Amino acid sequence: MKRRVVITGLGAVTPLGNSISETWEGICRGKSGIAGITKFDCTLFETRIAGELKGFDPTRYVNRKEVRRLDDFIIYALAASEMALADAGLTIGAAEAERTGVIIGSAIGGLATMEKEKEAISLGGPRKMSPFAIPSVLANLAAGHVSIRSGAKGPINCSVTACASGTCSIGDAGRIIAGGHADCMIAGGADAAVTPMCVAGFNAMRAISKRNDEPEKASRPFDRDRDGFVIGEGSGVVILESLPHAMERGARIYGEIAGYGNTSDAFHMAAPPDGHEGAARCMQAAIGDAGMTAAGIDYINAHGTATQMNDAFETEAIKTVFGQHARTLAVSSTKSMTGHLLGAAGAVEAIFCLKAIGEGVLPPTINLDYPDPDCDLDYVPHRARKRAIRTAMSNTFGFGGVNAVLIFKKFEE
Amino acid sequence: MTLEEKVIAVIIEQLDVTREECSIEASFIDDLGADSLDLVELIMEMEEIFNVQIADNELEKIRTIGNVLDYLKSKGVVWNE
């Protein structure tokens, strides 16, 4: 018998704000978090825009020494985790330590550190390499530092499944609790990849928008004039608990994990197969895991990257899975506002699903000015919509053919 | 700035400690909260600033601020800035 798993704490730093409240307010107002790149000199780059954090003060979360020795993706994860733990009112004492675990995913890990250290070697030779380089580059070190900081001594892992990392982290963490291997999990994703290699690399793949003169309009999922995604950075973290654990301590419950699906395309390193067959199977797997029917889903937070291929293929997959119901359910892409937070995307989008359920507000898809004829669902264009919903599905798909889908539902005893 | 003042300024910056903590006898690990990786980074910074190369076997002898000063002086390092 699987144990029920609920979400009791949320934390995030995103291009829309350095807290959950600021970020959610931006979402409700349909604000764009995209602007010119400030993290490096991008003069020579085809793409010069990104979703960077704004006014984030790392010394609120780590000391000056750690600011120097930790890659930003680790600091973002520490910030989001601290917020989520405080939000949940969870203190991890001796009794809970071994029953509390951490899974923080990251698509790219400490890429900025890797680039900086490679330059140090190139200019000064191998002796110029920092002793902190390796532990800053490794993707699992976000989870490692969150564990060290919080005292969680249970299961620890790191999903490295590209843009599905955040979703896989929460999905796997939910299964660890459902299977009885832990009572609480700190789970989410973090990435800080607004770096020369990342921008130039995605440019080389023709994957990211070059709408440099209109940053706020650059991320336009499902729009006819979309020209790729916009790289974002940040972290989202949630606190998962077994229902009895949450009830016993009288925790506030944001919602319940109803189902999780995870499939592989077994097709191509970056492109989806026709009809996004793997994504469709993944949505079906999550619906099956939830013991629901497709008609029970009220809202989908789409992967919706704003690449030509993703948006059309994802729309087709949604139609395959939902049939007539695809015409009545609401679908939106919050990446239109946050940009694509890569390994953090699934985590912040899970948070948006929980907020949508809790607040009765559907996030909009902004910049949907000229709907693509191939993308003909209700994408909640331009403005957030007040609507009470009971269930929300979060889609994420990553390079390597990874598909991961979570379903959240309103908590009812 | 004397050699001693410069060394202490680097230590304050690298280890995020206060001037008051930096007595000549202060041990990096026991008194200044450094771990072995902090020490490696600190020595790299000293090598860069004072243009010396500190061999790994000599590294083991450097435990306090005084050890660093003695080592630099033994290599003929002078500092006036």
Coordinates of C-alpha atoms in Angstrom, one line a residue:
Chain A
M1 CA 0.0 0.0 0.0
K2 CA 1.5 3.3 -1.1
R3 CA 1.5 6.1 1.6
R4 CA -0.1 9.4 0.7
V5 CA 2.4 12.3 0.1
V6 CA 1.6 16.0 0.7
I7 CA 3.5 19.2 0.1
T8 CA 3.9 21.4 3.2
G9 CA 6.5 24.0 2.2
L10 CA 7.5 26.0 -0.8
G11 CA 10.7 28.1 -1.6
A12 CA 12.0 29.7 -4.7
V13 CA 14.3 32.2 -6.2
T14 CA 13.4 33.0 -9.8
P15 CA 13.8 35.8 -12.5
L16 CA 10.4 37.1 -11.2
G17 CA 11.5 37.5 -7.5
N18 CA 13.7 36.3 -4.7
S19 CA 10.8 34.7 -2.8
I20 CA 7.6 32.7 -3.4
S21 CA 5.3 35.7 -2.8
E22 CA 7.2 38.0 -5.2
T23 CA 7.4 35.3 -7.8
W24 CA 3.7 34.4 -7.6
E25 CA 2.7 38.0 -7.7
G26 CA 4.7 38.4 -10.9
I27 CA 2.9 35.3 -12.3
C28 CA -0.5 36.7 -11.4
R29 CA 0.3 40.0 -13.0
G30 CA 1.7 38.4 -16.2
K31 CA 5.1 40.0 -15.7
S32 CA 8.2 39.0 -17.7
G33 CA 11.4 38.3 -15.8
I34 CA 13.5 38.4 -19.0
A35 CA 16.1 41.2 -19.5
G36 CA 19.6 41.8 -20.9
I37 CA 22.4 39.5 -19.7
T38 CA 24.5 41.1 -17.0
K39 CA 26.4 38.0 -15.8
F40 CA 29.1 38.2 -18.5
D41 CA 30.0 40.4 -21.4
C42 CA 27.7 39.1 -24.1
T43 CA 28.5 41.7 -26.8
L44 CA 29.6 39.1 -29.4
F45 CA 26.8 36.6 -28.7
E46 CA 23.8 36.1 -30.9
T47 CA 21.6 35.9 -27.8
R48 CA 22.0 38.7 -25.3
I49 CA 19.0 38.2 -23.1
A50 CA 18.1 35.8 -20.2
G51 CA 16.0 35.4 -17.1
E52 CA 18.6 36.3 -14.4
L53 CA 17.8 36.7 -10.7
K54 CA 17.5 40.4 -9.8
G55 CA 18.9 41.9 -6.6
F56 CA 19.6 38.5 -5.1
D57 CA 21.8 38.9 -2.1
P58 CA 23.7 35.6 -1.5
T59 CA 25.0 36.8 1.9
R60 CA 21.4 36.4 3.2
Y61 CA 22.0 32.7 3.0
V62 CA 25.7 32.0 3.0
N63 CA 28.8 33.7 4.4
R64 CA 31.3 35.6 2.3
K65 CA 33.7 32.7 2.1
E66 CA 30.9 30.5 0.8
V67 CA 29.9 33.1 -1.8
R68 CA 33.4 32.6 -3.3
R69 CA 33.7 28.9 -2.9
L70 CA 30.2 27.7 -4.0
D71 CA 28.8 27.9 -7.5
D72 CA 25.6 30.0 -7.8
F73 CA 23.4 27.0 -8.4
I74 CA 24.3 25.7 -5.0
I75 CA 23.6 29.0 -3.3
Y76 CA 20.2 29.3 -5.1
A77 CA 19.3 25.8 -3.8
L78 CA 20.4 26.7 -0.3
A79 CA 18.2 29.9 -0.5
A80 CA 15.1 28.0 -1.8
S81 CA 15.6 25.2 0.7
E82 CA 15.9 27.5 3.6
M83 CA 12.7 29.3 2.5
A84 CA 10.8 26.0 2.0
L85 CA 11.9 24.6 5.4
A86 CA 10.9 27.8 7.2
D87 CA 7.6 27.9 5.2
A88 CA 6.9 24.3 6.4
G89 CA 7.9 25.2 9.9
L90 CA 10.0 22.0 9.8
T91 CA 13.0 21.7 12.1
I92 CA 15.0 18.5 11.6
G93 CA 15.9 17.3 15.0
A94 CA 17.7 14.1 16.0
A95 CA 14.5 12.1 15.8
E96 CA 13.7 13.2 12.2
A97 CA 17.2 13.4 10.7
E98 CA 17.5 9.9 9.4
R99 CA 13.9 9.9 8.1
T100 CA 14.4 13.1 6.1
G101 CA 16.1 13.2 2.7
V102 CA 17.2 15.5 0.0
I103 CA 16.9 15.3 -3.8
I104 CA 17.9 18.5 -5.6
G105 CA 18.3 18.1 -9.4
S106 CA 20.4 20.2 -11.7
A107 CA 20.6 20.0 -15.5
I108 CA 24.1 21.5 -15.8
G109 CA 25.6 21.9 -12.3
G110 CA 28.5 24.3 -11.8
L111 CA 29.0 25.3 -15.4
A112 CA 30.1 28.8 -14.5
T113 CA 32.8 27.5 -12.2
M114 CA 34.0 25.0 -14.9
E115 CA 34.3 27.8 -17.4
K116 CA 36.2 30.0 -14.9
E117 CA 38.6 27.3 -13.8
K118 CA 39.3 26.2 -17.4
E119 CA 40.3 29.8 -18.1
A120 CA 42.6 29.8 -15.0
I121 CA 44.3 26.7 -16.3
S122 CA 44.7 28.1 -19.8
L123 CA 46.2 31.3 -18.5
G124 CA 48.2 30.2 -15.5
G125 CA 48.7 26.4 -15.8
P126 CA 47.3 23.5 -13.8
R127 CA 48.5 24.8 -10.4
K128 CA 46.0 27.7 -10.7
M129 CA 43.0 25.4 -10.4
S130 CA 41.0 26.1 -7.2
P131 CA 40.6 23.3 -4.7
F132 CA 36.9 24.3 -4.7
A133 CA 36.4 23.7 -8.4
I134 CA 35.4 20.1 -8.4
P135 CA 33.0 20.3 -5.4
S136 CA 31.4 23.4 -7.1
V137 CA 31.0 21.7 -10.5
L138 CA 29.4 18.4 -9.4
A139 CA 25.7 18.6 -9.9
N140 CA 24.8 16.7 -6.7
L141 CA 26.5 19.3 -4.5
A142 CA 23.4 21.4 -4.2
A143 CA 21.7 18.4 -2.5
G144 CA 24.9 17.8 -0.6
H145 CA 25.0 21.3 0.8
V146 CA 21.3 21.4 1.6
S147 CA 21.8 18.1 3.5
I148 CA 24.8 19.6 5.4
R149 CA 22.9 22.8 6.2
S150 CA 19.6 21.2 7.2
G151 CA 20.9 18.1 9.0
A152 CA 18.9 15.7 6.8
K153 CA 20.6 12.3 7.0
G154 CA 18.1 10.1 5.0
P155 CA 18.2 9.3 1.3
I156 CA 20.1 11.7 -0.9
N157 CA 20.2 12.0 -4.7
C158 CA 20.3 14.3 -7.6
S159 CA 18.3 14.0 -10.8
V160 CA 20.4 15.0 -13.8
T161 CA 17.7 14.7 -16.5
A162 CA 18.2 18.0 -18.3
C163 CA 15.0 20.1 -18.3
A164 CA 13.1 17.4 -16.5
S165 CA 15.5 17.4 -13.5
G166 CA 13.2 19.3 -11.1
T167 CA 10.2 17.1 -11.9
C168 CA 12.1 13.9 -11.5
S169 CA 13.5 15.1 -8.1
I170 CA 10.0 15.7 -6.7
G171 CA 8.5 12.6 -8.4
D172 CA 11.3 10.3 -7.0
A173 CA 11.2 12.0 -3.6
G174 CA 7.4 11.4 -3.5
R175 CA 8.0 7.7 -4.3
I176 CA 10.7 7.4 -1.5
I177 CA 8.1 8.6 1.0
A178 CA 5.3 6.6 -0.6
G179 CA 7.4 3.5 -0.3
G180 CA 8.1 4.1 3.4
H181 CA 11.9 4.9 3.0
A182 CA 11.6 8.4 4.5
D183 CA 8.9 10.6 6.1
C184 CA 10.1 14.0 4.8
M185 CA 12.0 15.0 1.6
I186 CA 13.5 18.3 0.6
A187 CA 13.1 18.2 -3.2
G188 CA 13.5 20.4 -6.2
G189 CA 16.0 21.7 -8.7
A190 CA 18.6 24.4 -9.3
D191 CA 20.5 25.8 -12.2
A192 CA 22.7 28.9 -12.8
A193 CA 23.7 28.5 -16.4
V194 CA 23.6 32.0 -17.8
T195 CA 27.2 31.5 -18.9
P196 CA 29.1 32.0 -22.2
M197 CA 29.2 28.2 -22.9
C198 CA 25.5 27.7 -22.2
V199 CA 24.3 30.6 -24.3
A200 CA 26.7 29.9 -27.2
G201 CA 25.9 26.2 -27.0
F202 CA 22.1 26.7 -27.2
N203 CA 22.7 29.2 -29.9
A204 CA 24.6 26.6 -31.9
M205 CA 21.6 24.3 -31.5
R206 CA 19.3 27.1 -32.7
A207 CA 17.3 26.5 -29.6
I208 CA 17.1 30.0 -27.9
S209 CA 15.4 33.2 -28.8
K210 CA 17.4 36.1 -30.4
R211 CA 14.8 38.7 -29.8
N212 CA 17.4 40.9 -28.1
D213 CA 15.6 44.2 -28.7
E214 CA 12.4 43.1 -26.9
P215 CA 13.5 40.9 -24.0
E216 CA 10.1 40.9 -22.3
K217 CA 8.5 39.6 -25.5
A218 CA 11.2 37.0 -26.3
S219 CA 9.6 34.0 -24.5
R220 CA 6.4 33.4 -26.5
P221 CA 5.2 29.9 -26.1
F222 CA 2.5 28.7 -28.6
D223 CA 2.9 32.0 -30.6
R224 CA 3.4 31.9 -34.4
D225 CA 6.4 34.1 -34.0
R226 CA 8.2 32.2 -31.3
D227 CA 11.9 31.7 -31.9
G228 CA 13.1 29.5 -29.1
F229 CA 13.3 29.5 -25.4
V230 CA 15.0 32.0 -23.1
I231 CA 17.6 30.6 -20.6
G232 CA 16.6 31.3 -17.0
E233 CA 18.3 30.7 -13.6
G234 CA 17.1 30.0 -10.1
S235 CA 15.9 27.3 -7.8
G236 CA 12.6 25.8 -6.6
V237 CA 12.3 23.6 -3.6
V238 CA 9.3 21.9 -1.9
I239 CA 9.0 20.0 1.3
L240 CA 7.2 16.7 0.9
E241 CA 5.9 14.7 3.9
S242 CA 3.9 11.5 4.4
L243 CA 0.4 12.5 5.3
P244 CA 0.5 11.1 8.8
H245 CA 3.8 13.0 9.5
A246 CA 2.2 16.3 8.3
M247 CA -1.0 15.7 10.2
E248 CA 0.7 14.8 13.4
R249 CA 2.6 18.1 13.5
G250 CA -0.4 20.1 12.2
A251 CA 1.4 21.3 9.1
R252 CA -0.4 23.5 6.5
I253 CA -0.9 21.4 3.4
Y254 CA -0.6 23.0 0.0
G255 CA -1.7 19.9 -1.9
E256 CA -1.1 16.2 -2.5
I257 CA 1.0 14.4 -5.1
A258 CA -1.6 12.4 -7.0
G259 CA 0.6 10.8 -9.6
Y260 CA 4.0 10.7 -11.3
G261 CA 5.0 9.5 -14.7
N262 CA 8.5 9.1 -16.2
T263 CA 9.2 7.8 -19.7
S264 CA 11.9 7.8 -22.4
D265 CA 11.5 8.6 -26.1
A266 CA 14.3 6.2 -27.1
F267 CA 14.5 8.3 -30.2
H268 CA 16.9 11.3 -30.5
M269 CA 19.2 13.3 -28.2
A270 CA 17.3 16.6 -28.6
A271 CA 14.2 16.2 -30.8
P272 CA 10.9 14.6 -29.8
P273 CA 9.4 11.8 -31.9
D274 CA 6.3 12.4 -34.1
G275 CA 3.3 13.3 -32.1
H276 CA 5.6 13.5 -29.0
E277 CA 4.7 9.9 -28.4
G278 CA 6.9 9.6 -25.3
A279 CA 5.3 12.7 -23.7
A280 CA 1.8 11.3 -24.4
R281 CA 2.7 8.0 -22.7
C282 CA 4.2 9.9 -19.8
M283 CA 1.0 12.0 -19.2
Q284 CA -1.0 8.7 -19.4
A285 CA 1.4 7.0 -17.0
A286 CA 1.0 9.9 -14.5
I287 CA -2.8 9.8 -14.9
G288 CA -2.7 6.0 -14.3
D289 CA -0.5 6.4 -11.3
A290 CA -3.0 8.8 -9.9
G291 CA -5.8 6.3 -10.4
M292 CA -7.6 9.1 -12.4
T293 CA -9.0 9.5 -15.8
A294 CA -7.8 12.2 -18.2
A295 CA -11.1 14.1 -17.7
G296 CA -10.1 14.6 -14.1
I297 CA -7.3 17.0 -15.0
D298 CA -8.3 20.7 -14.7
Y299 CA -5.1 22.5 -15.7
I300 CA -1.8 21.7 -17.3
N301 CA 1.4 23.7 -16.7
A302 CA 2.9 22.9 -20.0
H303 CA 6.6 22.3 -20.8
G304 CA 5.9 25.1 -23.3
T305 CA 9.4 26.2 -24.1
A306 CA 8.6 28.3 -27.1
T307 CA 10.7 26.3 -29.5
Q308 CA 9.0 25.6 -32.8
M309 CA 9.0 21.9 -32.3
N310 CA 8.1 21.5 -28.6
D311 CA 5.0 23.6 -28.6
A312 CA 3.4 22.0 -31.6
F313 CA 4.4 18.5 -30.5
E314 CA 3.3 19.0 -26.9
T315 CA -0.1 20.3 -28.1
E316 CA -0.5 17.2 -30.3
A317 CA 0.4 15.0 -27.4
I318 CA -2.1 16.7 -25.1
K319 CA -4.8 16.1 -27.7
T320 CA -3.8 12.5 -28.0
V321 CA -4.1 12.0 -24.2
F322 CA -7.2 14.1 -23.5
G323 CA -9.3 13.8 -26.6
Q324 CA -12.3 16.1 -26.4
H325 CA -11.3 17.2 -22.9
A326 CA -8.3 19.0 -24.4
R327 CA -10.8 21.6 -25.6
T328 CA -12.1 22.3 -22.1
L329 CA -9.0 22.1 -19.9
A330 CA -6.7 25.1 -19.4
V331 CA -3.0 24.9 -20.5
S332 CA -0.4 27.6 -19.9
S333 CA 3.3 28.1 -20.1
T334 CA 4.8 30.0 -17.2
K335 CA 8.1 29.9 -19.1
S336 CA 6.6 32.9 -21.0
M337 CA 7.3 34.9 -17.8
T338 CA 10.2 33.1 -16.0
G339 CA 12.1 31.9 -19.0
H340 CA 13.4 28.3 -18.9
L341 CA 15.0 27.5 -15.6
L342 CA 16.4 24.2 -17.0
G343 CA 16.9 21.9 -14.1
A344 CA 14.9 24.2 -11.8
A345 CA 12.0 24.5 -14.2
G346 CA 10.1 21.4 -13.1
A347 CA 10.4 22.5 -9.5
V348 CA 9.2 26.1 -9.8
E349 CA 6.4 24.9 -12.2
A350 CA 5.3 22.3 -9.6
I351 CA 5.1 25.2 -7.2
F352 CA 3.0 27.2 -9.6
C353 CA 0.6 24.2 -9.9
L354 CA 0.3 24.1 -6.1
K355 CA -0.3 27.8 -5.9
A356 CA -2.9 27.6 -8.7
I357 CA -4.8 24.9 -6.8
G358 CA -4.5 26.8 -3.5
E359 CA -5.3 30.3 -4.7
G360 CA -7.8 29.4 -7.5
V361 CA -5.7 31.4 -10.1
L362 CA -4.5 30.0 -13.4
P363 CA -1.2 31.4 -14.5
P364 CA -1.3 33.1 -18.0
T365 CA 0.8 32.5 -21.1
I366 CA 2.0 36.0 -21.9
N367 CA 3.2 37.1 -25.4
L368 CA 0.7 34.9 -27.1
D369 CA -0.2 37.6 -29.6
Y370 CA -0.5 35.6 -32.8
P371 CA -1.6 32.0 -32.0
D372 CA 0.1 29.3 -34.1
P373 CA -2.6 27.4 -36.0
D374 CA -0.9 24.2 -34.8
C375 CA -1.3 25.3 -31.2
D376 CA -5.1 25.7 -30.7
L377 CA -5.8 24.9 -27.1
D378 CA -6.9 27.3 -24.3
Y379 CA -3.5 28.6 -23.2
V380 CA -4.9 31.3 -20.8
P381 CA -3.4 34.0 -23.0
H382 CA -2.1 37.3 -21.6
R383 CA -3.9 37.5 -18.2
A384 CA -4.2 35.2 -15.2
R385 CA -7.6 33.7 -14.8
K386 CA -9.6 33.2 -11.6
R387 CA -10.8 29.6 -11.6
A388 CA -11.1 27.1 -8.8
I389 CA -9.4 23.9 -9.8
R390 CA -8.9 20.6 -8.0
T391 CA -6.1 19.1 -10.1
A392 CA -3.0 20.3 -12.0
M393 CA -0.5 18.5 -14.2
S394 CA 3.0 19.7 -14.7
N395 CA 4.8 18.6 -17.9
T396 CA 8.6 18.7 -18.4
F397 CA 10.6 17.1 -21.2
G398 CA 14.4 17.0 -21.4
F399 CA 17.2 16.4 -23.8
G400 CA 18.1 12.7 -24.1
G401 CA 14.4 12.0 -24.6
V402 CA 13.4 12.3 -20.9
N403 CA 9.7 12.9 -20.1
A404 CA 8.5 13.6 -16.6
V405 CA 5.0 14.5 -15.5
L406 CA 3.6 15.2 -12.0
I407 CA -0.1 15.5 -11.0
F408 CA -1.0 17.5 -7.9
K409 CA -4.5 17.6 -6.3
K410 CA -6.2 19.6 -3.7
F411 CA -5.8 18.0 -0.3
E412 CA -8.9 16.3 1.1
E413 CA -8.8 14.1 4.1
Chain B
M1 CA 51.6 48.1 4.7
T2 CA 54.2 45.7 6.2
L3 CA 54.5 42.0 5.2
E4 CA 52.6 41.0 8.4
E5 CA 49.8 43.4 7.7
K6 CA 49.5 42.2 4.1
V7 CA 49.4 38.6 5.1
I8 CA 46.7 39.2 7.7
A9 CA 44.7 41.3 5.1
V10 CA 44.8 38.3 2.7
I11 CA 43.7 35.9 5.5
I12 CA 40.8 38.2 6.6
E13 CA 39.5 38.3 3.0
Q14 CA 40.1 34.6 2.2
L15 CA 38.7 33.1 5.4
D16 CA 36.1 35.7 6.2
V17 CA 37.5 36.3 9.7
T18 CA 38.0 39.5 11.8
R19 CA 41.3 41.3 12.5
E20 CA 41.0 40.5 16.2
E21 CA 41.0 36.8 15.5
C22 CA 44.2 37.0 13.5
S23 CA 46.9 36.8 16.2
I24 CA 50.3 35.6 15.2
E25 CA 49.7 32.3 17.0
A26 CA 46.2 31.8 15.5
S27 CA 45.9 28.3 13.9
F28 CA 44.1 28.3 10.6
I29 CA 42.1 25.1 11.3
D30 CA 41.6 25.4 15.1
D31 CA 41.1 29.1 15.5
L32 CA 40.1 30.5 12.1
G33 CA 37.6 27.9 11.0
A34 CA 39.5 26.8 7.9
D35 CA 39.3 23.3 6.4
S36 CA 42.0 21.7 4.4
L37 CA 40.6 23.1 1.1
D38 CA 40.6 26.6 2.5
L39 CA 44.2 26.2 3.4
V40 CA 45.1 25.1 -0.1
E41 CA 43.3 28.1 -1.6
L42 CA 44.9 30.4 0.9
I43 CA 48.4 29.2 0.0
M44 CA 47.6 29.6 -3.7
E45 CA 46.7 33.2 -3.0
M46 CA 49.9 33.7 -1.0
E47 CA 51.9 32.2 -3.9
E48 CA 50.3 34.5 -6.3
I49 CA 50.7 37.7 -4.3
F50 CA 54.2 37.1 -3.0
N51 CA 55.5 35.3 -6.2
V52 CA 56.7 32.2 -4.4
Q53 CA 56.1 28.5 -4.9
I54 CA 55.4 26.6 -1.7
A55 CA 56.1 22.8 -2.0
D56 CA 53.6 20.4 -0.7
N57 CA 56.0 19.0 2.0
E58 CA 56.5 22.6 3.3
L59 CA 52.7 23.1 3.3
E60 CA 52.3 20.6 6.1
K61 CA 54.4 22.8 8.4
I62 CA 52.2 25.8 7.8
R63 CA 49.6 25.8 10.6
T64 CA 49.5 29.3 12.0
I65 CA 49.8 32.8 10.8
G66 CA 53.3 33.0 12.3
N67 CA 54.3 29.9 10.2
V68 CA 53.3 31.8 7.0
L69 CA 55.3 34.8 8.0
D70 CA 58.4 32.8 8.9
Y71 CA 58.1 30.9 5.7
L72 CA 57.8 34.0 3.5
K73 CA 60.7 35.7 5.4
S74 CA 62.9 32.6 4.9
K75 CA 62.3 32.9 1.2
G76 CA 63.5 36.5 1.3
V77 CA 60.0 38.0 0.6
V78 CA 59.7 41.7 1.5
W79 CA 56.6 43.8 1.3
N80 CA 56.2 47.5 1.3
E81 CA 53.1 49.0 -0.2

